[in-house]
Amino acid sequence: MLDKILCVDDDPITLMLCRKVVEKVEFAKEIVTAKNGVEAIEYFDRLLEEKKVKDSIEYPKLVLLDLNMPVMDGWEFLETYMSKEYHNIFILTRFIVLSSSIDPYDINKAKTYPVIGFLSKPITKEMLENLKPQFI
């Protein structure tokens, strides 16, 4: 079981479903949510500040990320994340795109980031159970 994951999606129903499925499968102890990429970046900014005053902090080892969101979409989030020092500090964080898009362009573009999977919405119990071995 992971200590913490982050679900980033602008749809409140998707966020609720993510929380319920993660809890049901006992995939993570804590589920943090963000409604868009800006909220997710702000969350990592807070973690970075916390890391400066503590030796050890719990940070998400997995981010479930939607691509199509207002304010800052998933691609902009990944670009911003990679341009900051996060990827050097939160080195175990991996990303799974959770999207309604199955566009081959999106799937190939995801490979240019630390994205370990591309899953179609909605997230299911079976999807998470198949991911568990990668995180145990």
mmCIF file of N, CA and C in Angstrom:
data_model
loop_
_atom_site.group_PDB
_atom_site.id
_atom_site.type_symbol
_atom_site.label_atom_id
_atom_site.label_comp_id
_atom_site.label_asym_id
_atom_site.label_seq_id
_atom_site.Cartn_x
_atom_site.Cartn_y
_atom_site.Cartn_z
ATOM 1 N N MET A 1 0.848 -1.179 0.000
ATOM 2 C CA MET A 1 0.000 0.000 0.000
ATOM 3 C C MET A 1 0.893 1.242 0.000
ATOM 4 N N LEU A 2 0.540 2.183 -0.868
ATOM 5 C CA LEU A 2 1.256 3.452 -0.897
ATOM 6 C C LEU A 2 0.822 4.319 0.278
ATOM 7 N N ASP A 3 1.708 5.178 0.733
ATOM 8 C CA ASP A 3 1.338 6.103 1.798
ATOM 9 C C ASP A 3 0.416 7.200 1.283
ATOM 10 N N LYS A 4 0.711 7.694 0.070
ATOM 11 C CA LYS A 4 -0.051 8.841 -0.416
ATOM 12 C C LYS A 4 -0.078 8.850 -1.941
ATOM 13 N N ILE A 5 -1.251 9.183 -2.511
ATOM 14 C CA ILE A 5 -1.346 9.438 -3.941
ATOM 15 C C ILE A 5 -2.069 10.764 -4.151
ATOM 16 N N LEU A 6 -1.898 11.308 -5.340
ATOM 17 C CA LEU A 6 -2.556 12.550 -5.723
ATOM 18 C C LEU A 6 -3.390 12.273 -6.963
ATOM 19 N N CYS A 7 -4.676 12.619 -6.913
ATOM 20 C CA CYS A 7 -5.568 12.527 -8.071
ATOM 21 C C CYS A 7 -5.841 13.943 -8.553
ATOM 22 N N VAL A 8 -5.568 14.205 -9.829
ATOM 23 C CA VAL A 8 -5.755 15.538 -10.397
ATOM 24 C C VAL A 8 -6.782 15.446 -11.521
ATOM 25 N N ASP A 9 -7.934 16.060 -11.301
ATOM 26 C CA ASP A 9 -9.011 16.035 -12.296
ATOM 27 C C ASP A 9 -9.973 17.168 -11.999
ATOM 28 N N ASP A 10 -10.515 17.778 -13.040
ATOM 29 C CA ASP A 10 -11.451 18.885 -12.848
ATOM 30 C C ASP A 10 -12.877 18.417 -12.578
ATOM 31 N N ASP A 11 -13.146 17.147 -12.775
ATOM 32 C CA ASP A 11 -14.494 16.618 -12.578
ATOM 33 C C ASP A 11 -14.648 16.092 -11.148
ATOM 34 N N PRO A 12 -15.541 16.695 -10.348
ATOM 35 C CA PRO A 12 -15.690 16.255 -8.956
ATOM 36 C C PRO A 12 -16.155 14.806 -8.828
ATOM 37 N N ILE A 13 -16.906 14.320 -9.793
ATOM 38 C CA ILE A 13 -17.363 12.922 -9.741
ATOM 39 C C ILE A 13 -16.181 11.985 -9.955
ATOM 40 N N THR A 14 -15.295 12.349 -10.877
ATOM 41 C CA THR A 14 -14.096 11.534 -11.106
ATOM 42 C C THR A 14 -13.217 11.517 -9.861
ATOM 43 N N LEU A 15 -13.077 12.675 -9.199
ATOM 44 C CA LEU A 15 -12.274 12.727 -7.967
ATOM 45 C C LEU A 15 -12.896 11.873 -6.871
ATOM 46 N N MET A 16 -14.223 11.917 -6.748
ATOM 47 C CA MET A 16 -14.906 11.108 -5.746
ATOM 48 C C MET A 16 -14.730 9.615 -6.066
ATOM 49 N N LEU A 17 -14.877 9.258 -7.337
ATOM 50 C CA LEU A 17 -14.709 7.868 -7.750
ATOM 51 C C LEU A 17 -13.279 7.401 -7.498
ATOM 52 N N CYS A 18 -12.323 8.253 -7.794
ATOM 53 C CA CYS A 18 -10.912 7.928 -7.542
ATOM 54 C C CYS A 18 -10.712 7.619 -6.065
ATOM 55 N N ARG A 19 -11.230 8.493 -5.216
ATOM 56 C CA ARG A 19 -11.102 8.307 -3.766
ATOM 57 C C ARG A 19 -11.740 6.983 -3.329
ATOM 58 N N LYS A 20 -12.949 6.714 -3.804
ATOM 59 C CA LYS A 20 -13.674 5.497 -3.398
ATOM 60 C C LYS A 20 -12.951 4.234 -3.847
ATOM 61 N N VAL A 21 -12.492 4.230 -5.102
ATOM 62 C CA VAL A 21 -11.826 3.027 -5.624
ATOM 63 C C VAL A 21 -10.490 2.797 -4.912
ATOM 64 N N VAL A 22 -9.730 3.858 -4.697
ATOM 65 C CA VAL A 22 -8.445 3.731 -3.995
ATOM 66 C C VAL A 22 -8.664 3.197 -2.582
ATOM 67 N N GLU A 23 -9.677 3.706 -1.901
ATOM 68 C CA GLU A 23 -9.986 3.223 -0.546
ATOM 69 C C GLU A 23 -10.437 1.765 -0.565
ATOM 70 N N LYS A 24 -11.298 1.418 -1.507
ATOM 71 C CA LYS A 24 -11.830 0.053 -1.575
ATOM 72 C C LYS A 24 -10.726 -0.979 -1.826
ATOM 73 N N VAL A 25 -9.798 -0.632 -2.689
ATOM 74 C CA VAL A 25 -8.701 -1.545 -3.032
ATOM 75 C C VAL A 25 -7.580 -1.490 -2.003
ATOM 76 N N GLU A 26 -7.649 -0.515 -1.087
ATOM 77 C CA GLU A 26 -6.589 -0.287 -0.112
ATOM 78 C C GLU A 26 -5.261 -0.066 -0.821
ATOM 79 N N PHE A 27 -5.314 0.832 -1.802
ATOM 80 C CA PHE A 27 -4.155 1.135 -2.639
ATOM 81 C C PHE A 27 -3.253 2.170 -1.989
ATOM 82 N N ALA A 28 -3.854 3.076 -1.203
ATOM 83 C CA ALA A 28 -3.073 4.128 -0.530
ATOM 84 C C ALA A 28 -3.725 4.489 0.788
ATOM 85 N N LYS A 29 -2.881 4.910 1.730
ATOM 86 C CA LYS A 29 -3.387 5.338 3.037
ATOM 87 C C LYS A 29 -4.043 6.710 2.959
ATOM 88 N N GLU A 30 -3.517 7.566 2.081
ATOM 89 C CA GLU A 30 -4.045 8.927 1.964
ATOM 90 C C GLU A 30 -4.213 9.286 0.496
ATOM 91 N N ILE A 31 -5.346 9.910 0.175
ATOM 92 C CA ILE A 31 -5.637 10.360 -1.175
ATOM 93 C C ILE A 31 -5.798 11.872 -1.142
ATOM 94 N N VAL A 32 -4.926 12.568 -1.847
ATOM 95 C CA VAL A 32 -4.994 14.017 -1.972
ATOM 96 C C VAL A 32 -5.584 14.303 -3.347
ATOM 97 N N THR A 33 -6.424 15.343 -3.447
ATOM 98 C CA THR A 33 -7.011 15.675 -4.736
ATOM 99 C C THR A 33 -6.714 17.122 -5.108
ATOM 100 N N ALA A 34 -6.687 17.359 -6.417
ATOM 101 C CA ALA A 34 -6.529 18.704 -6.966
ATOM 102 C C ALA A 34 -7.451 18.817 -8.172
ATOM 103 N N LYS A 35 -8.047 19.997 -8.359
ATOM 104 C CA LYS A 35 -9.023 20.197 -9.436
ATOM 105 C C LYS A 35 -8.396 20.592 -10.764
ATOM 106 N N ASN A 36 -7.128 20.918 -10.755
ATOM 107 C CA ASN A 36 -6.431 21.278 -11.998
ATOM 108 C C ASN A 36 -4.931 21.273 -11.724
ATOM 109 N N GLY A 37 -4.170 21.525 -12.782
ATOM 110 C CA GLY A 37 -2.725 21.501 -12.643
ATOM 111 C C GLY A 37 -2.172 22.560 -11.708
ATOM 112 N N VAL A 38 -2.818 23.724 -11.648
ATOM 113 C CA VAL A 38 -2.344 24.783 -10.750
ATOM 114 C C VAL A 38 -2.440 24.328 -9.303
ATOM 115 N N GLU A 39 -3.575 23.747 -8.932
ATOM 116 C CA GLU A 39 -3.715 23.244 -7.556
ATOM 117 C C GLU A 39 -2.676 22.162 -7.262
ATOM 118 N N ALA A 40 -2.391 21.324 -8.244
ATOM 119 C CA ALA A 40 -1.393 20.264 -8.046
ATOM 120 C C ALA A 40 0.000 20.859 -7.866
ATOM 121 N N ILE A 41 0.339 21.872 -8.655
ATOM 122 C CA ILE A 41 1.641 22.537 -8.510
ATOM 123 C C ILE A 41 1.725 23.233 -7.154
ATOM 124 N N GLU A 42 0.641 23.887 -6.749
ATOM 125 C CA GLU A 42 0.626 24.540 -5.435
ATOM 126 C C GLU A 42 0.826 23.511 -4.321
ATOM 127 N N TYR A 43 0.264 22.331 -4.483
ATOM 128 C CA TYR A 43 0.439 21.256 -3.498
ATOM 129 C C TYR A 43 1.915 20.849 -3.428
ATOM 130 N N PHE A 44 2.546 20.647 -4.589
ATOM 131 C CA PHE A 44 3.969 20.287 -4.584
ATOM 132 C C PHE A 44 4.831 21.423 -4.049
ATOM 133 N N ASP A 45 4.428 22.681 -4.293
ATOM 134 C CA ASP A 45 5.157 23.819 -3.707
ATOM 135 C C ASP A 45 5.129 23.746 -2.180
ATOM 136 N N ARG A 46 3.936 23.436 -1.619
ATOM 137 C CA ARG A 46 3.828 23.310 -0.158
ATOM 138 C C ARG A 46 4.686 22.161 0.358
ATOM 139 N N LEU A 47 4.702 21.044 -0.369
ATOM 140 C CA LEU A 47 5.552 19.922 0.034
ATOM 141 C C LEU A 47 7.024 20.309 0.005
ATOM 142 N N LEU A 48 7.405 21.070 -0.996
ATOM 143 C CA LEU A 48 8.797 21.504 -1.112
ATOM 144 C C LEU A 48 9.184 22.389 0.071
ATOM 145 N N GLU A 49 8.307 23.287 0.463
ATOM 146 C CA GLU A 49 8.557 24.138 1.626
ATOM 147 C C GLU A 49 8.645 23.292 2.902
ATOM 148 N N GLU A 50 7.772 22.312 3.022
ATOM 149 C CA GLU A 50 7.804 21.418 4.187
ATOM 150 C C GLU A 50 9.108 20.621 4.220
ATOM 151 N N LYS A 51 9.569 20.197 3.055
ATOM 152 C CA LYS A 51 10.812 19.416 2.952
ATOM 153 C C LYS A 51 12.017 20.239 3.421
ATOM 154 N N LYS A 52 11.948 21.555 3.244
ATOM 155 C CA LYS A 52 13.060 22.415 3.650
ATOM 156 C C LYS A 52 13.212 22.493 5.166
ATOM 157 N N VAL A 53 12.146 22.204 5.900
ATOM 158 C CA VAL A 53 12.217 22.283 7.362
ATOM 159 C C VAL A 53 12.182 20.913 8.038
ATOM 160 N N LYS A 54 11.893 19.868 7.283
ATOM 161 C CA LYS A 54 11.864 18.518 7.848
ATOM 162 C C LYS A 54 12.796 17.617 7.050
ATOM 163 N N ASP A 55 13.390 16.675 7.734
ATOM 164 C CA ASP A 55 14.265 15.729 7.040
ATOM 165 C C ASP A 55 13.487 14.802 6.124
ATOM 166 N N SER A 56 12.342 14.374 6.613
ATOM 167 C CA SER A 56 11.574 13.378 5.873
ATOM 168 C C SER A 56 10.104 13.787 5.841
ATOM 169 N N ILE A 57 9.519 13.730 4.659
ATOM 170 C CA ILE A 57 8.091 14.006 4.525
ATOM 171 C C ILE A 57 7.464 12.930 3.651
ATOM 172 N N GLU A 58 6.183 12.750 3.820
ATOM 173 C CA GLU A 58 5.447 11.850 2.940
ATOM 174 C C GLU A 58 4.979 12.650 1.733
ATOM 175 N N TYR A 59 5.284 12.157 0.569
ATOM 176 C CA TYR A 59 4.829 12.799 -0.656
ATOM 177 C C TYR A 59 4.221 11.734 -1.561
ATOM 178 N N PRO A 60 3.394 12.133 -2.522
ATOM 179 C CA PRO A 60 2.753 11.131 -3.381
ATOM 180 C C PRO A 60 3.775 10.376 -4.220
ATOM 181 N N LYS A 61 3.679 9.080 -4.189
ATOM 182 C CA LYS A 61 4.536 8.254 -5.046
ATOM 183 C C LYS A 61 3.844 8.006 -6.386
ATOM 184 N N LEU A 62 2.541 8.366 -6.431
ATOM 185 C CA LEU A 62 1.776 8.206 -7.659
ATOM 186 C C LEU A 62 0.840 9.392 -7.825
ATOM 187 N N VAL A 63 0.795 9.911 -9.059
ATOM 188 C CA VAL A 63 -0.157 10.955 -9.418
ATOM 189 C C VAL A 63 -1.016 10.407 -10.545
ATOM 190 N N LEU A 64 -2.337 10.369 -10.315
ATOM 191 C CA LEU A 64 -3.291 10.025 -11.364
ATOM 192 C C LEU A 64 -3.720 11.343 -11.985
ATOM 193 N N LEU A 65 -3.440 11.534 -13.255
ATOM 194 C CA LEU A 65 -3.521 12.849 -13.877
ATOM 195 C C LEU A 65 -4.426 12.865 -15.095
ATOM 196 N N ASP A 66 -5.430 13.737 -15.055
ATOM 197 C CA ASP A 66 -6.261 13.998 -16.224
ATOM 198 C C ASP A 66 -5.494 14.935 -17.152
ATOM 199 N N LEU A 67 -5.777 14.854 -18.438
ATOM 200 C CA LEU A 67 -5.105 15.740 -19.391
ATOM 201 C C LEU A 67 -5.907 16.998 -19.683
ATOM 202 N N ASN A 68 -7.204 16.844 -19.842
ATOM 203 C CA ASN A 68 -8.050 17.955 -20.271
ATOM 204 C C ASN A 68 -8.712 18.618 -19.079
ATOM 205 N N MET A 69 -8.100 19.717 -18.626
ATOM 206 C CA MET A 69 -8.616 20.467 -17.479
ATOM 207 C C MET A 69 -8.481 21.953 -17.774
ATOM 208 N N PRO A 70 -9.369 22.756 -17.179
ATOM 209 C CA PRO A 70 -9.210 24.208 -17.313
ATOM 210 C C PRO A 70 -8.077 24.708 -16.412
ATOM 211 N N VAL A 71 -7.723 25.932 -16.558
ATOM 212 C CA VAL A 71 -6.699 26.639 -15.780
ATOM 213 C C VAL A 71 -5.304 26.138 -16.178
ATOM 214 N N MET A 72 -4.989 24.892 -15.877
ATOM 215 C CA MET A 72 -3.724 24.278 -16.306
ATOM 216 C C MET A 72 -4.015 22.809 -16.592
ATOM 217 N N ASP A 73 -3.816 22.401 -17.842
ATOM 218 C CA ASP A 73 -4.118 21.016 -18.198
ATOM 219 C C ASP A 73 -2.985 20.077 -17.753
ATOM 220 N N GLY A 74 -3.168 18.808 -18.017
ATOM 221 C CA GLY A 74 -2.194 17.810 -17.580
ATOM 222 C C GLY A 74 -0.823 17.987 -18.215
ATOM 223 N N TRP A 75 -0.792 18.353 -19.492
ATOM 224 C CA TRP A 75 0.497 18.567 -20.158
ATOM 225 C C TRP A 75 1.234 19.757 -19.549
ATOM 226 N N GLU A 76 0.513 20.846 -19.317
ATOM 227 C CA GLU A 76 1.139 22.024 -18.701
ATOM 228 C C GLU A 76 1.626 21.690 -17.292
ATOM 229 N N PHE A 77 0.854 20.893 -16.571
ATOM 230 C CA PHE A 77 1.287 20.470 -15.235
ATOM 231 C C PHE A 77 2.602 19.700 -15.330
ATOM 232 N N LEU A 78 2.660 18.718 -16.237
ATOM 233 C CA LEU A 78 3.883 17.917 -16.361
ATOM 234 C C LEU A 78 5.078 18.789 -16.756
ATOM 235 N N GLU A 79 4.876 19.717 -17.682
ATOM 236 C CA GLU A 79 5.959 20.633 -18.078
ATOM 237 C C GLU A 79 6.441 21.453 -16.885
ATOM 238 N N THR A 80 5.491 22.001 -16.126
ATOM 239 C CA THR A 80 5.843 22.822 -14.967
ATOM 240 C C THR A 80 6.534 21.970 -13.909
ATOM 241 N N TYR A 81 6.000 20.794 -13.651
ATOM 242 C CA TYR A 81 6.593 19.885 -12.667
ATOM 243 C C TYR A 81 8.048 19.589 -13.030
ATOM 244 N N MET A 82 8.285 19.262 -14.295
ATOM 245 C CA MET A 82 9.632 18.893 -14.721
ATOM 246 C C MET A 82 10.581 20.098 -14.732
ATOM 247 N N SER A 83 10.039 21.303 -14.857
ATOM 248 C CA SER A 83 10.908 22.487 -14.891
ATOM 249 C C SER A 83 11.303 22.959 -13.492
ATOM 250 N N LYS A 84 10.635 22.433 -12.492
ATOM 251 C CA LYS A 84 10.952 22.815 -11.117
ATOM 252 C C LYS A 84 11.852 21.754 -10.504
ATOM 253 N N GLU A 85 12.272 21.973 -9.290
ATOM 254 C CA GLU A 85 13.183 21.023 -8.645
ATOM 255 C C GLU A 85 12.471 19.798 -8.089
ATOM 256 N N TYR A 86 11.150 19.729 -8.262
ATOM 257 C CA TYR A 86 10.400 18.591 -7.713
ATOM 258 C C TYR A 86 10.971 17.251 -8.166
ATOM 259 N N HIS A 87 11.216 17.139 -9.459
ATOM 260 C CA HIS A 87 11.629 15.834 -9.987
ATOM 261 C C HIS A 87 12.983 15.389 -9.446
ATOM 262 N N ASN A 88 13.759 16.311 -8.871
ATOM 263 C CA ASN A 88 15.014 15.934 -8.226
ATOM 264 C C ASN A 88 14.838 15.601 -6.747
ATOM 265 N N ILE A 89 13.746 16.068 -6.153
ATOM 266 C CA ILE A 89 13.507 15.857 -4.725
ATOM 267 C C ILE A 89 12.512 14.725 -4.493
ATOM 268 N N PHE A 90 11.434 14.753 -5.243
ATOM 269 C CA PHE A 90 10.406 13.717 -5.104
ATOM 270 C C PHE A 90 10.659 12.643 -6.158
ATOM 271 N N ILE A 91 11.806 12.007 -6.051
ATOM 272 C CA ILE A 91 12.289 11.133 -7.131
ATOM 273 C C ILE A 91 11.466 9.860 -7.329
ATOM 274 N N LEU A 92 10.700 9.479 -6.345
ATOM 275 C CA LEU A 92 9.912 8.259 -6.488
ATOM 276 C C LEU A 92 8.518 8.513 -7.066
ATOM 277 N N THR A 93 8.172 9.762 -7.309
ATOM 278 C CA THR A 93 6.843 10.073 -7.837
ATOM 279 C C THR A 93 6.751 9.661 -9.300
ATOM 280 N N ARG A 94 5.707 8.911 -9.607
ATOM 281 C CA ARG A 94 5.418 8.481 -10.969
ATOM 282 C C ARG A 94 4.029 8.976 -11.337
ATOM 283 N N PHE A 95 3.758 9.018 -12.625
ATOM 284 C CA PHE A 95 2.502 9.545 -13.125
ATOM 285 C C PHE A 95 1.794 8.521 -13.988
ATOM 286 N N ILE A 96 0.491 8.470 -13.814
ATOM 287 C CA ILE A 96 -0.363 7.690 -14.701
ATOM 288 C C ILE A 96 -1.406 8.650 -15.242
ATOM 289 N N VAL A 97 -1.473 8.738 -16.554
ATOM 290 C CA VAL A 97 -2.495 9.560 -17.181
ATOM 291 C C VAL A 97 -3.796 8.776 -17.114
ATOM 292 N N LEU A 98 -4.805 9.426 -16.579
ATOM 293 C CA LEU A 98 -6.141 8.851 -16.490
ATOM 294 C C LEU A 98 -7.030 9.772 -17.307
ATOM 295 N N SER A 99 -7.336 9.354 -18.533
ATOM 296 C CA SER A 99 -7.985 10.272 -19.461
ATOM 297 C C SER A 99 -9.066 9.581 -20.265
ATOM 298 N N SER A 100 -9.978 10.371 -20.776
ATOM 299 C CA SER A 100 -10.989 9.837 -21.684
ATOM 300 C C SER A 100 -10.422 9.768 -23.098
ATOM 301 N N SER A 101 -9.259 10.355 -23.315
ATOM 302 C CA SER A 101 -8.609 10.346 -24.627
ATOM 303 C C SER A 101 -7.800 9.069 -24.813
ATOM 304 N N ILE A 102 -7.975 8.457 -25.948
ATOM 305 C CA ILE A 102 -7.116 7.326 -26.307
ATOM 306 C C ILE A 102 -6.377 7.659 -27.603
ATOM 307 N N ASP A 103 -6.167 8.947 -27.828
ATOM 308 C CA ASP A 103 -5.467 9.451 -28.995
ATOM 309 C C ASP A 103 -4.023 8.953 -28.967
ATOM 310 N N PRO A 104 -3.564 8.285 -30.040
ATOM 311 C CA PRO A 104 -2.173 7.806 -30.074
ATOM 312 C C PRO A 104 -1.153 8.931 -29.854
ATOM 313 N N TYR A 105 -1.471 10.135 -30.294
ATOM 314 C CA TYR A 105 -0.573 11.271 -30.059
ATOM 315 C C TYR A 105 -0.371 11.493 -28.562
ATOM 316 N N ASP A 106 -1.478 11.478 -27.794
ATOM 317 C CA ASP A 106 -1.388 11.668 -26.348
ATOM 318 C C ASP A 106 -0.600 10.536 -25.699
ATOM 319 N N ILE A 107 -0.845 9.329 -26.141
ATOM 320 C CA ILE A 107 -0.146 8.163 -25.572
ATOM 321 C C ILE A 107 1.354 8.275 -25.823
ATOM 322 N N ASN A 108 1.747 8.658 -27.033
ATOM 323 C CA ASN A 108 3.173 8.814 -27.354
ATOM 324 C C ASN A 108 3.788 10.004 -26.634
ATOM 325 N N LYS A 109 3.047 11.097 -26.536
ATOM 326 C CA LYS A 109 3.562 12.275 -25.837
ATOM 327 C C LYS A 109 3.810 11.964 -24.364
ATOM 328 N N ALA A 110 2.942 11.151 -23.774
ATOM 329 C CA ALA A 110 3.091 10.782 -22.361
ATOM 330 C C ALA A 110 4.422 10.077 -22.111
ATOM 331 N N LYS A 111 4.935 9.394 -23.110
ATOM 332 C CA LYS A 111 6.202 8.667 -22.960
ATOM 333 C C LYS A 111 7.399 9.599 -22.820
ATOM 334 N N THR A 112 7.216 10.881 -23.100
ATOM 335 C CA THR A 112 8.321 11.836 -22.964
ATOM 336 C C THR A 112 8.422 12.388 -21.548
ATOM 337 N N TYR A 113 7.542 11.955 -20.682
ATOM 338 C CA TYR A 113 7.513 12.364 -19.277
ATOM 339 C C TYR A 113 7.663 11.113 -18.406
ATOM 340 N N PRO A 114 7.817 11.286 -17.095
ATOM 341 C CA PRO A 114 7.911 10.097 -16.224
ATOM 342 C C PRO A 114 6.531 9.453 -16.007
ATOM 343 N N VAL A 115 5.846 9.197 -17.120
ATOM 344 C CA VAL A 115 4.516 8.595 -17.096
ATOM 345 C C VAL A 115 4.688 7.095 -17.278
ATOM 346 N N ILE A 116 4.167 6.334 -16.325
ATOM 347 C CA ILE A 116 4.336 4.877 -16.379
ATOM 348 C C ILE A 116 3.111 4.166 -16.929
ATOM 349 N N GLY A 117 2.038 4.918 -17.184
ATOM 350 C CA GLY A 117 0.844 4.282 -17.719
ATOM 351 C C GLY A 117 -0.132 5.295 -18.267
ATOM 352 N N PHE A 118 -1.003 4.814 -19.109
ATOM 353 C CA PHE A 118 -2.020 5.632 -19.737
ATOM 354 C C PHE A 118 -3.306 4.829 -19.654
ATOM 355 N N LEU A 119 -4.201 5.225 -18.761
ATOM 356 C CA LEU A 119 -5.427 4.467 -18.529
ATOM 357 C C LEU A 119 -6.641 5.274 -18.955
ATOM 358 N N SER A 120 -7.637 4.555 -19.414
ATOM 359 C CA SER A 120 -8.880 5.174 -19.837
ATOM 360 C C SER A 120 -9.819 5.338 -18.647
ATOM 361 N N LYS A 121 -10.486 6.496 -18.580
ATOM 362 C CA LYS A 121 -11.475 6.735 -17.522
ATOM 363 C C LYS A 121 -12.685 5.850 -17.771
ATOM 364 N N PRO A 122 -13.403 5.505 -16.759
ATOM 365 C CA PRO A 122 -13.189 5.780 -15.346
ATOM 366 C C PRO A 122 -12.231 4.762 -14.728
ATOM 367 N N ILE A 123 -11.592 5.155 -13.641
ATOM 368 C CA ILE A 123 -10.704 4.245 -12.934
ATOM 369 C C ILE A 123 -11.546 3.138 -12.302
ATOM 370 N N THR A 124 -11.002 1.945 -12.334
ATOM 371 C CA THR A 124 -11.739 0.807 -11.776
ATOM 372 C C THR A 124 -10.883 0.077 -10.746
ATOM 373 N N LYS A 125 -11.558 -0.745 -9.987
ATOM 374 C CA LYS A 125 -10.896 -1.582 -8.991
ATOM 375 C C LYS A 125 -9.847 -2.479 -9.669
ATOM 376 N N GLU A 126 -10.204 -3.034 -10.811
ATOM 377 C CA GLU A 126 -9.293 -3.934 -11.535
ATOM 378 C C GLU A 126 -8.035 -3.201 -11.990
ATOM 379 N N MET A 127 -8.188 -1.958 -12.448
ATOM 380 C CA MET A 127 -7.020 -1.177 -12.875
ATOM 381 C C MET A 127 -6.034 -1.022 -11.727
ATOM 382 N N LEU A 128 -6.558 -0.644 -10.569
ATOM 383 C CA LEU A 128 -5.667 -0.442 -9.416
ATOM 384 C C LEU A 128 -5.071 -1.748 -8.926
ATOM 385 N N GLU A 129 -5.851 -2.803 -8.943
ATOM 386 C CA GLU A 129 -5.295 -4.096 -8.519
ATOM 387 C C GLU A 129 -4.162 -4.525 -9.442
ATOM 388 N N ASN A 130 -4.272 -4.216 -10.734
ATOM 389 C CA ASN A 130 -3.194 -4.537 -11.665
ATOM 390 C C ASN A 130 -1.953 -3.676 -11.452
ATOM 391 N N LEU A 131 -2.140 -2.469 -10.908
ATOM 392 C CA LEU A 131 -1.020 -1.570 -10.637
ATOM 393 C C LEU A 131 -0.307 -1.895 -9.322
ATOM 394 N N LYS A 132 -1.013 -2.501 -8.396
ATOM 395 C CA LYS A 132 -0.451 -2.744 -7.061
ATOM 396 C C LYS A 132 0.944 -3.359 -7.069
ATOM 397 N N PRO A 133 1.194 -4.397 -7.869
ATOM 398 C CA PRO A 133 2.541 -5.003 -7.822
ATOM 399 C C PRO A 133 3.677 -4.043 -8.140
ATOM 400 N N GLN A 134 3.411 -2.997 -8.922
ATOM 401 C CA GLN A 134 4.458 -2.027 -9.250
ATOM 402 C C GLN A 134 4.846 -1.145 -8.088
ATOM 403 N N PHE A 135 3.973 -1.093 -7.064
ATOM 404 C CA PHE A 135 4.183 -0.154 -5.966
ATOM 405 C C PHE A 135 4.369 -0.837 -4.615
ATOM 406 N N ILE A 136 4.460 -2.139 -4.614
ATOM 407 C CA ILE A 136 4.632 -2.849 -3.344
ATOM 408 C C ILE A 136 6.105 -3.086 -3.081
#
